[in-house]
Amino acid sequence: MATAADPGETRTSVWLTARPAAPARRRSEAPSGLDRERITAATVRLLDAEGLARFSMRRLAAGLGVTAMSLYWYVDTKQDLLELALDSALGELRLSAAATEGAPGGAVEGDEAGWPGRLQTLARGYRRVLADHPWVAPLTAAYPNIGPHARAFDAALQRLLDATGLVDAARTGAHLAVSQFLHGCGGTVRRAPEGDFCLALDVLIAGIEAKAPAGRAPARP
């Protein structure tokens, strides 16, 4: 399964490596009709259709109607392309204002459930991405997962935790618990019913509420 670099290989995340610009003469030789965005979108479709184990640059190139070597004008390695596809899938998450704007009291106007309800919405959205793209979970475990969409998701989670009023070790523990819960559910998301996931999420949120300072956890309806 193509999930990480070869054992013993040292590689840098595609998000931390700036690709040098190709000389003008070489740029003119690049295949027409291709760009990194189109290649990434095709990668997501191929991973959805055939899975991570069957993914290869040759299969991807065939679907695009180009040679495998043509792809390397736009990415340096297959691993770089998988990182790009991972972040592209995470871009399907809808990080609404209700999920990202934590008011000091833990609620926003018209949001009686406060941060617990917004956290439920955020977590369920993440689960849908894992269900729609089964290859996302193993790639999340294999790569740093520091693309722009991944960072936006974590920023949304951090703002929700701001609304809880937790600080220091309790805040760190809450972030770790939620992150581990969401990433850990990737291996069972297709087997565990939605109701079981929601029940486990309720238990997790109740634990965070129990640690929150008085007055910072909105009352359940």
CSV table of N, CA, C and O in Angstrom, one decimal, residues 50-167:
chain,number,residue,atom,x,y,z
A,50,GLU,N,-10.5,3.4,-7.1
A,50,GLU,CA,-9.7,2.2,-7.0
A,50,GLU,C,-9.0,1.9,-5.7
A,50,GLU,O,-8.4,0.8,-5.5
A,51,GLY,N,-8.9,2.9,-4.8
A,51,GLY,CA,-8.3,2.7,-3.5
A,51,GLY,C,-6.8,3.1,-3.6
A,51,GLY,O,-6.2,3.2,-4.6
A,52,LEU,N,-6.3,3.2,-2.4
A,52,LEU,CA,-4.9,3.6,-2.2
A,52,LEU,C,-3.9,2.5,-2.7
A,52,LEU,O,-2.9,2.8,-3.2
A,53,ALA,N,-4.3,1.2,-2.4
A,53,ALA,CA,-3.3,0.1,-2.8
A,53,ALA,C,-3.1,0.0,-4.3
A,53,ALA,O,-2.0,-0.4,-4.7
A,54,ARG,N,-4.1,0.4,-5.1
A,54,ARG,CA,-3.9,0.3,-6.5
A,54,ARG,C,-3.5,1.6,-7.2
A,54,ARG,O,-3.3,1.6,-8.4
A,55,PHE,N,-3.3,2.6,-6.4
A,55,PHE,CA,-2.9,3.9,-7.0
A,55,PHE,C,-1.5,3.9,-7.5
A,55,PHE,O,-0.6,3.4,-6.9
A,56,SER,N,-1.3,4.4,-8.7
A,56,SER,CA,0.1,4.6,-9.3
A,56,SER,C,0.1,5.7,-10.2
A,56,SER,O,-0.9,6.2,-10.7
A,57,MET,N,1.3,6.3,-10.4
A,57,MET,CA,1.4,7.4,-11.4
A,57,MET,C,1.1,7.0,-12.8
A,57,MET,O,0.5,7.7,-13.6
A,58,ARG,N,1.3,5.7,-13.1
A,58,ARG,CA,1.0,5.2,-14.4
A,58,ARG,C,-0.5,5.2,-14.7
A,58,ARG,O,-1.0,5.6,-15.7
A,59,ARG,N,-1.2,4.7,-13.7
A,59,ARG,CA,-2.7,4.7,-13.8
A,59,ARG,C,-3.2,6.1,-13.9
A,59,ARG,O,-4.2,6.3,-14.6
A,60,LEU,N,-2.7,7.0,-13.1
A,60,LEU,CA,-3.2,8.4,-13.1
A,60,LEU,C,-2.9,9.0,-14.4
A,60,LEU,O,-3.8,9.6,-15.0
A,61,ALA,N,-1.7,8.8,-15.0
A,61,ALA,CA,-1.4,9.4,-16.3
A,61,ALA,C,-2.3,8.8,-17.4
A,61,ALA,O,-2.7,9.6,-18.3
A,62,ALA,N,-2.6,7.5,-17.3
A,62,ALA,CA,-3.4,6.9,-18.3
A,62,ALA,C,-4.8,7.6,-18.3
A,62,ALA,O,-5.4,7.8,-19.4
A,63,GLY,N,-5.3,7.8,-17.1
A,63,GLY,CA,-6.6,8.5,-17.0
A,63,GLY,C,-6.6,9.9,-17.5
A,63,GLY,O,-7.7,10.4,-18.0
A,64,LEU,N,-5.5,10.6,-17.5
A,64,LEU,CA,-5.4,11.9,-18.0
A,64,LEU,C,-5.0,12.0,-19.4
A,64,LEU,O,-4.9,13.1,-20.0
A,65,GLY,N,-4.6,10.8,-20.0
A,65,GLY,CA,-4.2,10.8,-21.4
A,65,GLY,C,-2.8,11.3,-21.6
A,65,GLY,O,-2.5,11.9,-22.7
A,66,VAL,N,-1.9,11.2,-20.6
A,66,VAL,CA,-0.6,11.7,-20.8
A,66,VAL,C,0.4,10.6,-20.4
A,66,VAL,O,0.0,9.5,-19.9
A,67,THR,N,1.7,10.8,-20.5
A,67,THR,CA,2.7,9.8,-20.0
A,67,THR,C,2.9,10.1,-18.5
A,67,THR,O,2.7,11.2,-18.0
A,68,ALA,N,3.4,9.0,-17.9
A,68,ALA,CA,3.6,9.2,-16.4
A,68,ALA,C,4.7,10.2,-16.2
A,68,ALA,O,4.6,11.0,-15.2
A,69,MET,N,5.7,10.3,-17.0
A,69,MET,CA,6.7,11.3,-16.8
A,69,MET,C,6.2,12.7,-16.9
A,69,MET,O,6.7,13.7,-16.3
A,70,SER,N,5.1,12.9,-17.6
A,70,SER,CA,4.5,14.3,-17.8
A,70,SER,C,4.1,14.8,-16.4
A,70,SER,O,4.1,16.0,-16.2
A,71,LEU,N,3.7,13.9,-15.5
A,71,LEU,CA,3.2,14.4,-14.2
A,71,LEU,C,4.3,15.0,-13.4
A,71,LEU,O,4.0,15.9,-12.5
A,72,TYR,N,5.5,14.6,-13.6
A,72,TYR,CA,6.6,15.1,-12.8
A,72,TYR,C,7.0,16.5,-13.2
A,72,TYR,O,8.0,17.1,-12.6
A,73,TRP,N,6.4,17.1,-14.2
A,73,TRP,CA,6.5,18.6,-14.4
A,73,TRP,C,5.9,19.3,-13.3
A,73,TRP,O,6.2,20.5,-13.0
A,74,TYR,N,4.9,18.7,-12.6
A,74,TYR,CA,4.1,19.4,-11.6
A,74,TYR,C,4.3,18.9,-10.2
A,74,TYR,O,3.9,19.7,-9.2
A,75,VAL,N,4.7,17.7,-10.0
A,75,VAL,CA,5.0,17.2,-8.6
A,75,VAL,C,6.3,16.5,-8.7
A,75,VAL,O,6.7,15.9,-9.7
A,76,ASP,N,7.0,16.5,-7.6
A,76,ASP,CA,8.3,15.8,-7.6
A,76,ASP,C,8.2,14.3,-7.3
A,76,ASP,O,9.0,13.5,-7.9
A,77,THR,N,7.3,13.9,-6.5
A,77,THR,CA,7.1,12.5,-6.2
A,77,THR,C,5.7,12.1,-6.1
A,77,THR,O,4.8,12.9,-5.9
A,78,LYS,N,5.4,10.8,-6.1
A,78,LYS,CA,4.1,10.3,-5.8
A,78,LYS,C,3.6,10.7,-4.4
A,78,LYS,O,2.4,11.0,-4.3
A,79,GLN,N,4.5,10.6,-3.5
A,79,GLN,CA,4.1,11.0,-2.1
A,79,GLN,C,3.6,12.4,-2.0
A,79,GLN,O,2.7,12.8,-1.3
A,80,ASP,N,4.3,13.3,-2.8
A,80,ASP,CA,3.9,14.7,-2.8
A,80,ASP,C,2.4,14.8,-3.3
A,80,ASP,O,1.6,15.6,-2.8
A,81,LEU,N,2.1,14.1,-4.4
A,81,LEU,CA,0.8,14.1,-5.0
A,81,LEU,C,-0.3,13.6,-4.0
A,81,LEU,O,-1.4,14.1,-3.9
A,82,LEU,N,0.1,12.5,-3.2
A,82,LEU,CA,-0.9,12.0,-2.3
A,82,LEU,C,-1.1,13.0,-1.2
A,82,LEU,O,-2.3,13.1,-0.7
A,83,GLU,N,-0.1,13.8,-0.8
A,83,GLU,CA,-0.3,14.8,0.2
A,83,GLU,C,-1.3,15.9,-0.3
A,83,GLU,O,-2.1,16.4,0.4
A,84,LEU,N,-1.1,16.3,-1.6
A,84,LEU,CA,-2.0,17.2,-2.2
A,84,LEU,C,-3.4,16.7,-2.3
A,84,LEU,O,-4.4,17.5,-2.0
A,85,ALA,N,-3.6,15.5,-2.6
A,85,ALA,CA,-4.9,14.9,-2.7
A,85,ALA,C,-5.6,14.8,-1.3
A,85,ALA,O,-6.8,15.1,-1.1
A,86,LEU,N,-4.8,14.5,-0.3
A,86,LEU,CA,-5.3,14.5,1.1
A,86,LEU,C,-5.9,15.8,1.5
A,86,LEU,O,-7.0,15.9,2.0
A,87,ASP,N,-5.1,16.9,1.2
A,87,ASP,CA,-5.6,18.2,1.6
A,87,ASP,C,-6.8,18.7,0.8
A,87,ASP,O,-7.7,19.3,1.3
A,88,SER,N,-6.8,18.2,-0.5
A,88,SER,CA,-7.9,18.6,-1.3
A,88,SER,C,-9.2,17.9,-0.8
A,88,SER,O,-10.3,18.6,-0.8
A,89,ALA,N,-9.1,16.7,-0.3
A,89,ALA,CA,-10.3,16.0,0.2
A,89,ALA,C,-10.8,16.8,1.5
A,89,ALA,O,-12.0,16.9,1.7
A,90,LEU,N,-9.9,17.2,2.3
A,90,LEU,CA,-10.2,17.9,3.5
A,90,LEU,C,-10.9,19.2,3.2
A,90,LEU,O,-11.6,19.8,4.1
A,91,GLY,N,-10.6,19.7,2.0
A,91,GLY,CA,-11.3,21.0,1.6
A,91,GLY,C,-12.8,20.9,1.4
A,91,GLY,O,-13.5,21.9,1.3
A,92,GLU,N,-13.3,19.6,1.4
A,92,GLU,CA,-14.7,19.5,1.3
A,92,GLU,C,-15.5,19.8,2.6
A,92,GLU,O,-16.7,19.9,2.6
A,93,LEU,N,-14.7,19.9,3.7
A,93,LEU,CA,-15.3,20.3,5.0
A,93,LEU,C,-15.9,21.7,4.9
A,93,LEU,O,-15.2,22.6,4.4
A,94,ARG,N,-17.1,21.9,5.4
A,94,ARG,CA,-17.7,23.2,5.4
A,94,ARG,C,-17.5,23.9,6.8
A,94,ARG,O,-18.2,23.5,7.7
A,95,LEU,N,-16.5,24.7,6.9
A,95,LEU,CA,-16.2,25.4,8.1
A,95,LEU,C,-17.0,26.7,8.2
A,95,LEU,O,-16.5,27.7,7.9
A,96,SER,N,-18.2,26.5,8.7
A,96,SER,CA,-19.1,27.7,8.7
A,96,SER,C,-18.8,28.6,9.9
A,96,SER,O,-18.0,28.2,10.8
A,97,ALA,N,-19.4,29.8,9.9
A,97,ALA,CA,-19.1,30.7,11.0
A,97,ALA,C,-19.5,30.1,12.3
A,97,ALA,O,-18.8,30.4,13.3
A,98,ALA,N,-20.5,29.3,12.3
A,98,ALA,CA,-21.0,28.7,13.6
A,98,ALA,C,-19.9,27.8,14.1
A,98,ALA,O,-19.8,27.6,15.3
A,99,ALA,N,-19.1,27.2,13.2
A,99,ALA,CA,-18.0,26.3,13.7
A,99,ALA,C,-16.8,27.0,14.1
A,99,ALA,O,-16.0,26.5,14.8
A,100,THR,N,-16.6,28.2,13.6
A,100,THR,CA,-15.3,28.9,13.7
A,100,THR,C,-15.3,30.1,14.6
A,100,THR,O,-14.2,30.5,15.1
A,101,GLU,N,-16.4,30.6,14.9
A,101,GLU,CA,-16.5,31.9,15.7
A,101,GLU,C,-17.0,31.6,17.1
A,101,GLU,O,-18.2,31.6,17.4
A,102,GLY,N,-16.0,31.3,18.0
A,102,GLY,CA,-16.4,31.1,19.4
A,102,GLY,C,-16.6,32.3,20.2
A,102,GLY,O,-15.7,33.1,20.4
A,103,ALA,N,-17.8,32.6,20.6
A,103,ALA,CA,-18.0,33.8,21.5
A,103,ALA,C,-17.5,33.5,22.9
A,103,ALA,O,-17.3,32.4,23.3
A,104,PRO,N,-17.2,34.6,23.7
A,104,PRO,CA,-16.6,34.4,25.0
A,104,PRO,C,-17.5,33.5,25.9
A,104,PRO,O,-16.9,32.7,26.7
A,105,GLY,N,-18.8,33.5,25.8
A,105,GLY,CA,-19.6,32.6,26.6
A,105,GLY,C,-19.8,31.3,26.0
A,105,GLY,O,-20.6,30.5,26.6
A,106,GLY,N,-19.2,31.0,24.9
A,106,GLY,CA,-19.4,29.7,24.3
A,106,GLY,C,-20.5,29.5,23.3
A,106,GLY,O,-20.9,28.5,22.9
A,107,ALA,N,-21.2,30.6,23.0
A,107,ALA,CA,-22.4,30.6,22.1
A,107,ALA,C,-22.3,31.7,21.2
A,107,ALA,O,-21.7,32.8,21.4
A,108,VAL,N,-23.0,31.6,20.0
A,108,VAL,CA,-23.2,32.7,19.1
A,108,VAL,C,-24.6,33.0,19.0
A,108,VAL,O,-25.5,32.2,19.4
A,109,GLU,N,-25.0,34.1,18.5
A,109,GLU,CA,-26.4,34.5,18.4
A,109,GLU,C,-27.2,33.5,17.6
A,109,GLU,O,-26.8,33.0,16.5
A,110,GLY,N,-28.3,33.0,18.2
A,110,GLY,CA,-29.1,32.0,17.6
A,110,GLY,C,-28.6,30.6,17.7
A,110,GLY,O,-29.2,29.7,17.1
A,111,ASP,N,-27.6,30.4,18.5
A,111,ASP,CA,-27.0,29.1,18.7
A,111,ASP,C,-27.1,28.7,20.1
A,111,ASP,O,-26.2,28.9,20.9
A,112,GLU,N,-28.3,28.1,20.5
A,112,GLU,CA,-28.5,27.7,21.9
A,112,GLU,C,-27.6,26.7,22.4
A,112,GLU,O,-27.3,26.6,23.6
A,113,ALA,N,-27.2,25.8,21.5
A,113,ALA,CA,-26.3,24.7,22.0
A,113,ALA,C,-24.9,25.1,22.2
A,113,ALA,O,-24.1,24.4,22.9
A,114,GLY,N,-24.5,26.3,21.7
A,114,GLY,CA,-23.1,26.8,21.9
A,114,GLY,C,-22.1,25.9,21.3
A,114,GLY,O,-22.3,25.2,20.3
A,115,TRP,N,-20.9,25.9,21.9
A,115,TRP,CA,-19.8,25.1,21.3
A,115,TRP,C,-20.1,23.6,21.2
A,115,TRP,O,-19.6,23.0,20.3
A,116,PRO,N,-20.8,23.0,22.2
A,116,PRO,CA,-21.1,21.5,22.0
A,116,PRO,C,-21.8,21.2,20.7
A,116,PRO,O,-21.4,20.3,19.9
A,117,GLY,N,-22.8,22.0,20.3
A,117,GLY,CA,-23.5,21.8,19.0
A,117,GLY,C,-22.6,22.0,17.8
A,117,GLY,O,-22.6,21.3,16.8
A,118,ARG,N,-21.7,23.1,17.9
A,118,ARG,CA,-20.8,23.4,16.8
A,118,ARG,C,-19.8,22.3,16.7
A,118,ARG,O,-19.3,21.9,15.6
A,119,LEU,N,-19.3,21.8,17.8
A,119,LEU,CA,-18.3,20.7,17.8
A,119,LEU,C,-18.9,19.4,17.2
A,119,LEU,O,-18.3,18.7,16.4
A,120,GLN,N,-20.2,19.1,17.5
A,120,GLN,CA,-20.9,18.0,16.9
A,120,GLN,C,-20.9,18.1,15.3
A,120,GLN,O,-20.7,17.2,14.6
A,121,THR,N,-21.3,19.3,14.9
A,121,THR,CA,-21.4,19.6,13.5
A,121,THR,C,-20.0,19.4,12.8
A,121,THR,O,-19.9,18.8,11.7
A,122,LEU,N,-19.0,20.0,13.4
A,122,LEU,CA,-17.6,19.9,12.8
A,122,LEU,C,-17.2,18.4,12.8
A,122,LEU,O,-16.6,17.9,11.8
A,123,ALA,N,-17.4,17.6,13.8
A,123,ALA,CA,-17.0,16.2,13.9
A,123,ALA,C,-17.7,15.4,12.9
A,123,ALA,O,-17.2,14.5,12.2
A,124,ARG,N,-19.0,15.6,12.8
A,124,ARG,CA,-19.8,14.8,11.8
A,124,ARG,C,-19.4,15.1,10.4
A,124,ARG,O,-19.4,14.2,9.5
A,125,GLY,N,-19.0,16.4,10.1
A,125,GLY,CA,-18.5,16.7,8.8
A,125,GLY,C,-17.2,16.0,8.5
A,125,GLY,O,-17.0,15.5,7.4
A,126,TYR,N,-16.4,15.9,9.5
A,126,TYR,CA,-15.1,15.2,9.3
A,126,TYR,C,-15.3,13.7,9.0
A,126,TYR,O,-14.7,13.1,8.2
A,127,ARG,N,-16.3,13.2,9.8
A,127,ARG,CA,-16.6,11.8,9.6
A,127,ARG,C,-17.1,11.5,8.1
A,127,ARG,O,-16.8,10.5,7.5
A,128,ARG,N,-17.9,12.4,7.6
A,128,ARG,CA,-18.4,12.3,6.3
A,128,ARG,C,-17.3,12.2,5.2
A,128,ARG,O,-17.3,11.5,4.3
A,129,VAL,N,-16.3,13.1,5.4
A,129,VAL,CA,-15.1,13.1,4.5
A,129,VAL,C,-14.4,11.7,4.6
A,129,VAL,O,-14.1,11.1,3.6
A,130,LEU,N,-14.3,11.1,5.8
A,130,LEU,CA,-13.6,9.8,5.9
A,130,LEU,C,-14.5,8.7,5.3
A,130,LEU,O,-13.9,7.8,4.7
A,131,ALA,N,-15.8,8.9,5.4
A,131,ALA,CA,-16.7,7.9,4.7
A,131,ALA,C,-16.6,8.0,3.2
A,131,ALA,O,-16.6,7.0,2.5
A,132,ASP,N,-16.6,9.2,2.7
A,132,ASP,CA,-16.6,9.4,1.3
A,132,ASP,C,-15.3,9.1,0.6
A,132,ASP,O,-15.2,8.7,-0.5
A,133,HIS,N,-14.2,9.2,1.4
A,133,HIS,CA,-12.8,9.0,0.9
A,133,HIS,C,-12.1,8.0,1.9
A,133,HIS,O,-11.3,8.5,2.7
A,134,PRO,N,-12.2,6.7,1.8
A,134,PRO,CA,-11.6,5.8,2.7
A,134,PRO,C,-10.1,5.9,2.8
A,134,PRO,O,-9.5,5.5,3.8
A,135,TRP,N,-9.5,6.4,1.8
A,135,TRP,CA,-8.0,6.5,1.7
A,135,TRP,C,-7.5,7.7,2.5
A,135,TRP,O,-6.3,7.8,2.8
A,136,VAL,N,-8.4,8.6,3.0
A,136,VAL,CA,-8.0,9.8,3.7
A,136,VAL,C,-7.4,9.4,5.1
A,136,VAL,O,-6.3,9.9,5.5
A,137,ALA,N,-8.0,8.5,5.8
A,137,ALA,CA,-7.6,8.1,7.1
A,137,ALA,C,-6.1,7.5,7.1
A,137,ALA,O,-5.3,8.0,7.9
A,138,PRO,N,-5.8,6.6,6.3
A,138,PRO,CA,-4.4,6.1,6.3
A,138,PRO,C,-3.4,7.2,5.9
A,138,PRO,O,-2.3,7.2,6.4
A,139,LEU,N,-3.8,8.1,5.0
A,139,LEU,CA,-2.8,9.1,4.6
A,139,LEU,C,-2.7,10.1,5.7
A,139,LEU,O,-1.6,10.7,5.9
A,140,THR,N,-3.7,10.4,6.5
A,140,THR,CA,-3.6,11.3,7.6
A,140,THR,C,-2.6,10.7,8.6
A,140,THR,O,-1.9,11.5,9.3
A,141,ALA,N,-2.6,9.4,8.8
A,141,ALA,CA,-1.7,8.8,9.7
A,141,ALA,C,-0.2,8.8,9.2
A,141,ALA,O,0.7,8.8,9.9
A,142,ALA,N,-0.1,8.8,7.8
A,142,ALA,CA,1.2,8.6,7.2
A,142,ALA,C,1.9,9.9,7.0
A,142,ALA,O,3.2,9.9,7.0
A,143,TYR,N,1.2,11.0,6.8
A,143,TYR,CA,1.8,12.3,6.4
A,143,TYR,C,1.6,13.3,7.5
A,143,TYR,O,0.7,13.2,8.3
A,144,PRO,N,2.4,14.4,7.5
A,144,PRO,CA,2.2,15.5,8.5
A,144,PRO,C,0.9,16.1,8.5
A,144,PRO,O,0.4,16.6,9.5
A,145,ASN,N,0.1,16.1,7.4
A,145,ASN,CA,-1.2,16.7,7.3
A,145,ASN,C,-1.2,18.2,7.7
A,145,ASN,O,-1.9,18.6,8.6
A,146,ILE,N,-0.4,19.0,7.0
A,146,ILE,CA,-0.2,20.4,7.4
A,146,ILE,C,-0.6,21.3,6.2
A,146,ILE,O,-0.2,22.4,6.1
A,147,GLY,N,-1.4,20.8,5.3
A,147,GLY,CA,-1.9,21.6,4.1
A,147,GLY,C,-2.8,22.7,4.6
A,147,GLY,O,-3.3,22.7,5.8
A,148,PRO,N,-3.2,23.6,3.7
A,148,PRO,CA,-4.0,24.7,4.1
A,148,PRO,C,-5.4,24.3,4.6
A,148,PRO,O,-5.9,24.9,5.6
A,149,HIS,N,-6.0,23.3,4.1
A,149,HIS,CA,-7.3,22.9,4.5
A,149,HIS,C,-7.2,22.1,5.9
A,149,HIS,O,-8.1,22.3,6.7
A,150,ALA,N,-6.2,21.4,6.1
A,150,ALA,CA,-6.0,20.7,7.4
A,150,ALA,C,-5.7,21.8,8.5
A,150,ALA,O,-6.3,21.6,9.6
A,151,ARG,N,-5.0,22.8,8.1
A,151,ARG,CA,-4.7,23.9,9.1
A,151,ARG,C,-6.0,24.6,9.4
A,151,ARG,O,-6.3,25.0,10.6
A,152,ALA,N,-6.8,24.8,8.4
A,152,ALA,CA,-8.1,25.5,8.6
A,152,ALA,C,-9.0,24.7,9.5
A,152,ALA,O,-9.7,25.3,10.4
A,153,PHE,N,-9.0,23.4,9.4
A,153,PHE,CA,-9.8,22.5,10.2
A,153,PHE,C,-9.4,22.6,11.7
A,153,PHE,O,-10.2,22.8,12.6
A,154,ASP,N,-8.0,22.5,11.8
A,154,ASP,CA,-7.5,22.6,13.2
A,154,ASP,C,-7.8,24.0,13.8
A,154,ASP,O,-8.1,24.1,15.0
A,155,ALA,N,-7.7,25.0,13.0
A,155,ALA,CA,-8.0,26.4,13.6
A,155,ALA,C,-9.5,26.4,14.0
A,155,ALA,O,-9.8,27.0,15.1
A,156,ALA,N,-10.4,25.8,13.3
A,156,ALA,CA,-11.8,25.8,13.7
A,156,ALA,C,-12.0,25.0,15.0
A,156,ALA,O,-12.7,25.5,15.9
A,157,LEU,N,-11.3,23.9,15.1
A,157,LEU,CA,-11.3,23.2,16.3
A,157,LEU,C,-10.8,24.0,17.5
A,157,LEU,O,-11.3,24.0,18.6
A,158,GLN,N,-9.7,24.6,17.3
A,158,GLN,CA,-9.0,25.4,18.4
A,158,GLN,C,-10.0,26.5,18.8
A,158,GLN,O,-10.1,26.8,20.0
A,159,ARG,N,-10.7,27.2,17.9
A,159,ARG,CA,-11.6,28.2,18.3
A,159,ARG,C,-12.8,27.7,19.1
A,159,ARG,O,-13.3,28.3,20.0
A,160,LEU,N,-13.3,26.5,18.7
A,160,LEU,CA,-14.3,25.9,19.5
A,160,LEU,C,-13.8,25.6,20.9
A,160,LEU,O,-14.6,25.8,21.9
A,161,LEU,N,-12.6,25.1,21.0
A,161,LEU,CA,-12.1,24.9,22.4
A,161,LEU,C,-11.8,26.1,23.1
A,161,LEU,O,-11.9,26.2,24.4
A,162,ASP,N,-11.5,27.2,22.4
A,162,ASP,CA,-11.5,28.5,23.1
A,162,ASP,C,-12.8,28.8,23.9
A,162,ASP,O,-12.8,29.4,24.9
A,163,ALA,N,-13.9,28.5,23.2
A,163,ALA,CA,-15.2,28.8,23.8
A,163,ALA,C,-15.5,28.0,25.0
A,163,ALA,O,-16.4,28.3,25.8
A,164,THR,N,-14.8,26.9,25.2
A,164,THR,CA,-15.1,26.1,26.4
A,164,THR,C,-14.5,26.7,27.7
A,164,THR,O,-15.0,26.4,28.8
A,165,GLY,N,-13.6,27.6,27.6
A,165,GLY,CA,-13.0,28.2,28.7
A,165,GLY,C,-11.9,27.4,29.4
A,165,GLY,O,-11.3,27.8,30.4
A,166,LEU,N,-11.6,26.2,28.8
A,166,LEU,CA,-10.5,25.4,29.3
A,166,LEU,C,-9.2,26.0,29.1
A,166,LEU,O,-8.9,26.7,28.1
A,167,VAL,N,-8.2,25.8,30.0
A,167,VAL,CA,-6.9,26.3,29.9
A,167,VAL,C,-5.9,25.3,30.3
A,167,VAL,O,-6.2,24.3,30.9
